[in-house]
Amino acid sequence: YKRQCRGAAEYLCGLRPRPGVIGLSWGRTTSQIAAHLPQGWNRGVSVVQTNGGLATGQRDLVGDSLRVMADRGPGEVRLLLAPTMVGSPELGRSLREDAAVATTLEAAAAARTIVYSPGSATSTSILVDSGYLSVDEVDGLTHRGVVGDVLSHLVDAGGQIVDQDLDARTISMQLDALRRCPQAIAVSTGSDKA
């Protein structure tokens, strides 16, 4: 796990030209990648949050991921000040239309480099740990074909969204933007990852 994260950090340091803007999905893996970046790795970098934040948790994975990566640049961070999942599709739509949220999602989608770690569809999912989904909900979703999450979107083995209602409640850049990104860097550790 640490070796893969260190390797991903080394890969980021070696990118030429250096990315001016990096979209970053928070999480345990991306926080470890950020922790392995050396001071001065990319001066002036702008690190943009790709998906909403935590509801609960013992660690500040958003800060551990985004702030550390930006601070070590040194650069700046652009946070997405919204939860990753909300209670209704209407609220999700309203939040995505809010100027502060919309401009951050647009900046993330426009990034030419995006770093993320697919999440698992198990009881150890960060979406379970942070209180967005229960273990029973994840079990039900896996029976419907969910293999994990990508930027908090719950997807099947083909990368397609399984539950449209749940996805309408998810505050995240769209997967199509990730697919179009010229340098999408997925860092996956463990056999339970999507």
Short mmCIF file of C-alpha atoms in Angstrom, two decimals:
data_model
loop_
_atom_site.label_atom_id
_atom_site.label_comp_id
_atom_site.label_asym_id
_atom_site.label_seq_id
_atom_site.Cartn_x
_atom_site.Cartn_y
_atom_site.Cartn_z
CA TYR A 1 0.00 0.00 0.00
CA LYS A 2 2.65 2.53 1.01
CA ARG A 3 4.87 1.46 -1.88
CA GLN A 4 2.07 2.16 -4.40
CA CYS A 5 1.36 5.54 -2.80
CA ARG A 6 5.06 6.45 -2.81
CA GLY A 7 5.25 5.37 -6.47
CA ALA A 8 2.25 7.54 -7.34
CA ALA A 9 3.86 10.52 -5.58
CA GLU A 10 7.08 9.94 -7.53
CA TYR A 11 5.10 9.72 -10.76
CA LEU A 12 3.39 13.06 -10.00
CA CYS A 13 6.76 14.66 -9.27
CA GLY A 14 8.07 13.44 -12.61
CA LEU A 15 5.27 14.80 -14.78
CA ARG A 16 6.45 17.21 -17.49
CA PRO A 17 5.19 19.74 -18.06
CA ARG A 18 4.24 20.07 -14.42
CA PRO A 19 0.46 20.27 -14.05
CA GLY A 20 -0.79 23.73 -13.09
CA VAL A 21 -4.13 22.35 -11.87
CA ILE A 22 -4.72 18.92 -10.36
CA GLY A 23 -8.16 17.55 -9.62
CA LEU A 24 -7.96 15.40 -6.50
CA SER A 25 -10.42 13.05 -4.89
CA TRP A 26 -9.93 12.83 -1.12
CA GLY A 27 -9.45 9.54 0.66
CA ARG A 28 -7.09 7.26 2.55
CA THR A 29 -4.99 6.46 -0.50
CA THR A 30 -4.75 10.01 -1.85
CA SER A 31 -3.84 11.28 1.62
CA GLN A 32 -0.93 8.80 1.61
CA ILE A 33 0.12 9.97 -1.86
CA ALA A 34 0.13 13.57 -0.62
CA ALA A 35 2.16 12.56 2.45
CA HIS A 36 4.88 11.14 0.16
CA LEU A 37 5.26 14.31 -1.92
CA PRO A 38 8.43 16.28 -1.13
CA GLN A 39 8.34 19.95 -0.21
CA GLY A 40 8.60 22.07 -3.38
CA TRP A 41 7.38 19.31 -5.70
CA ASN A 42 5.26 21.66 -7.90
CA ARG A 43 5.43 25.38 -7.09
CA GLY A 44 2.20 27.24 -7.80
CA VAL A 45 0.04 24.13 -8.24
CA SER A 46 -3.70 24.53 -7.74
CA VAL A 47 -5.30 21.42 -6.18
CA VAL A 48 -9.05 21.24 -6.76
CA GLN A 49 -11.44 18.94 -4.88
CA THR A 50 -13.36 16.68 -7.29
CA ASN A 51 -16.12 15.44 -5.00
CA GLY A 52 -17.90 16.59 -1.85
CA GLY A 53 -16.47 16.09 1.61
CA LEU A 54 -16.96 13.97 4.68
CA ALA A 55 -20.02 13.89 6.92
CA THR A 56 -18.19 12.19 9.79
CA GLY A 57 -14.85 10.58 10.33
CA GLN A 58 -11.96 10.24 12.70
CA ARG A 59 -9.48 11.84 10.29
CA ASP A 60 -9.69 14.90 8.08
CA LEU A 61 -9.14 12.98 4.85
CA VAL A 62 -10.08 16.03 2.78
CA GLY A 63 -7.39 18.10 4.49
CA ASP A 64 -4.91 15.23 4.56
CA SER A 65 -5.32 14.84 0.81
CA LEU A 66 -5.87 18.29 -0.69
CA ARG A 67 -4.23 20.66 1.77
CA VAL A 68 -1.10 18.56 2.16
CA MET A 69 -0.67 18.17 -1.61
CA ALA A 70 -1.12 21.93 -2.12
CA ASP A 71 1.01 22.96 0.88
CA ARG A 72 3.90 20.80 -0.29
CA GLY A 73 3.72 22.32 -3.79
CA PRO A 74 3.66 24.96 -2.48
CA GLY A 75 0.41 26.04 -4.06
CA GLU A 76 -3.24 26.62 -3.32
CA VAL A 77 -6.24 24.45 -2.65
CA ARG A 78 -9.78 24.90 -3.91
CA LEU A 79 -12.21 23.09 -1.64
CA LEU A 80 -15.67 21.89 -2.60
CA LEU A 81 -17.68 23.02 0.41
CA ALA A 82 -20.48 20.48 0.17
CA PRO A 83 -21.09 16.94 1.40
CA THR A 84 -20.44 14.10 -1.03
CA MET A 85 -24.03 12.82 -0.73
CA VAL A 86 -27.21 14.63 0.25
CA GLY A 87 -30.74 13.56 1.20
CA SER A 88 -32.59 14.19 -2.06
CA PRO A 89 -32.03 14.63 -5.79
CA GLU A 90 -33.54 18.12 -5.54
CA LEU A 91 -31.02 19.18 -2.91
CA GLY A 92 -28.23 17.65 -4.99
CA ARG A 93 -29.33 19.65 -8.03
CA SER A 94 -29.60 22.85 -5.98
CA LEU A 95 -26.12 22.42 -4.52
CA ARG A 96 -24.56 21.63 -7.91
CA GLU A 97 -26.19 24.83 -9.26
CA ASP A 98 -24.84 26.98 -6.39
CA ALA A 99 -22.15 29.29 -7.79
CA ALA A 100 -19.43 28.28 -5.30
CA VAL A 101 -20.04 24.57 -5.82
CA ALA A 102 -20.54 24.83 -9.60
CA THR A 103 -17.33 26.78 -10.21
CA THR A 104 -15.30 24.30 -8.16
CA LEU A 105 -16.83 21.33 -10.01
CA GLU A 106 -16.10 23.10 -13.32
CA ALA A 107 -12.48 23.74 -12.27
CA ALA A 108 -12.07 20.07 -11.32
CA ALA A 109 -13.60 18.91 -14.60
CA ALA A 110 -11.27 21.23 -16.55
CA ALA A 111 -8.12 19.91 -14.83
CA ARG A 112 -5.77 18.17 -17.26
CA THR A 113 -4.53 15.92 -14.43
CA ILE A 114 -6.86 14.16 -12.00
CA VAL A 115 -5.69 11.85 -9.22
CA TYR A 116 -8.14 9.48 -7.56
CA SER A 117 -8.42 6.11 -5.92
CA PRO A 118 -11.42 3.92 -6.74
CA GLY A 119 -13.29 3.01 -3.58
CA SER A 120 -14.47 -0.42 -2.53
CA ALA A 121 -18.04 -1.64 -2.28
CA THR A 122 -17.51 -3.30 1.09
CA SER A 123 -18.10 -2.57 4.75
CA THR A 124 -14.72 -0.78 4.78
CA SER A 125 -15.80 1.74 2.12
CA ILE A 126 -14.98 5.35 2.98
CA LEU A 127 -18.63 6.11 2.15
CA VAL A 128 -19.64 3.75 4.99
CA ASP A 129 -16.96 5.04 7.38
CA SER A 130 -18.06 8.63 6.79
CA GLY A 131 -21.74 7.89 7.36
CA TYR A 132 -23.10 8.35 3.84
CA LEU A 133 -24.07 4.70 3.35
CA SER A 134 -24.82 1.85 5.71
CA VAL A 135 -23.30 -1.61 5.34
CA ASP A 136 -26.79 -2.89 4.41
CA GLU A 137 -27.10 -0.24 1.68
CA VAL A 138 -23.71 -1.22 0.26
CA ASP A 139 -24.71 -4.90 0.35
CA GLY A 140 -27.91 -4.07 -1.55
CA LEU A 141 -25.99 -2.03 -4.10
CA THR A 142 -23.46 -4.84 -4.67
CA HIS A 143 -26.36 -7.21 -5.38
CA ARG A 144 -27.44 -4.70 -8.05
CA GLY A 145 -23.98 -4.76 -9.64
CA VAL A 146 -21.99 -2.06 -7.83
CA VAL A 147 -18.30 -2.95 -7.63
CA GLY A 148 -17.08 0.31 -6.08
CA ASP A 149 -17.06 4.06 -6.31
CA VAL A 150 -15.21 6.47 -8.55
CA LEU A 151 -15.24 10.06 -7.24
CA SER A 152 -18.18 8.94 -5.01
CA HIS A 153 -20.23 7.71 -8.01
CA LEU A 154 -21.26 4.08 -7.43
CA VAL A 155 -20.43 2.09 -10.55
CA ASP A 156 -20.56 -1.39 -12.03
CA ALA A 157 -17.64 -3.28 -13.58
CA GLY A 158 -18.10 -1.32 -16.83
CA GLY A 159 -17.88 2.03 -15.04
CA GLN A 160 -21.59 2.76 -15.43
CA ILE A 161 -23.66 4.33 -12.67
CA VAL A 162 -25.95 1.72 -11.09
CA ASP A 163 -28.41 3.83 -9.03
CA GLN A 164 -29.47 7.02 -10.82
CA ASP A 165 -31.42 8.35 -7.80
CA LEU A 166 -28.41 7.96 -5.50
CA ASP A 167 -26.19 9.50 -8.14
CA ALA A 168 -28.50 12.52 -8.39
CA ARG A 169 -27.81 12.99 -4.65
CA THR A 170 -24.02 12.80 -5.17
CA ILE A 171 -22.00 16.04 -5.28
CA SER A 172 -19.08 15.30 -7.58
CA MET A 173 -17.70 16.14 -10.98
CA GLN A 174 -19.23 13.97 -13.69
CA LEU A 175 -17.56 10.74 -14.74
CA ASP A 176 -17.59 11.86 -18.39
CA ALA A 177 -15.18 14.65 -17.44
CA LEU A 178 -12.89 12.08 -15.82
CA ARG A 179 -13.05 9.94 -18.97
CA ARG A 180 -12.06 12.98 -21.08
CA CYS A 181 -9.19 13.98 -18.79
CA PRO A 182 -5.89 13.62 -20.68
CA GLN A 183 -4.08 12.46 -17.54
CA ALA A 184 -6.43 10.60 -15.18
CA ILE A 185 -4.30 8.79 -12.63
CA ALA A 186 -6.04 6.00 -10.72
CA VAL A 187 -4.17 4.58 -7.75
CA SER A 188 -5.71 1.38 -6.51
CA THR A 189 -4.53 -0.89 -3.73
CA GLY A 190 -6.26 -4.06 -2.62
CA SER A 191 -8.39 -6.63 -4.41
CA ASP A 192 -11.68 -5.08 -3.23
CA LYS A 193 -11.19 -1.89 -5.27
CA ALA A 194 -13.26 -1.08 -8.35
#
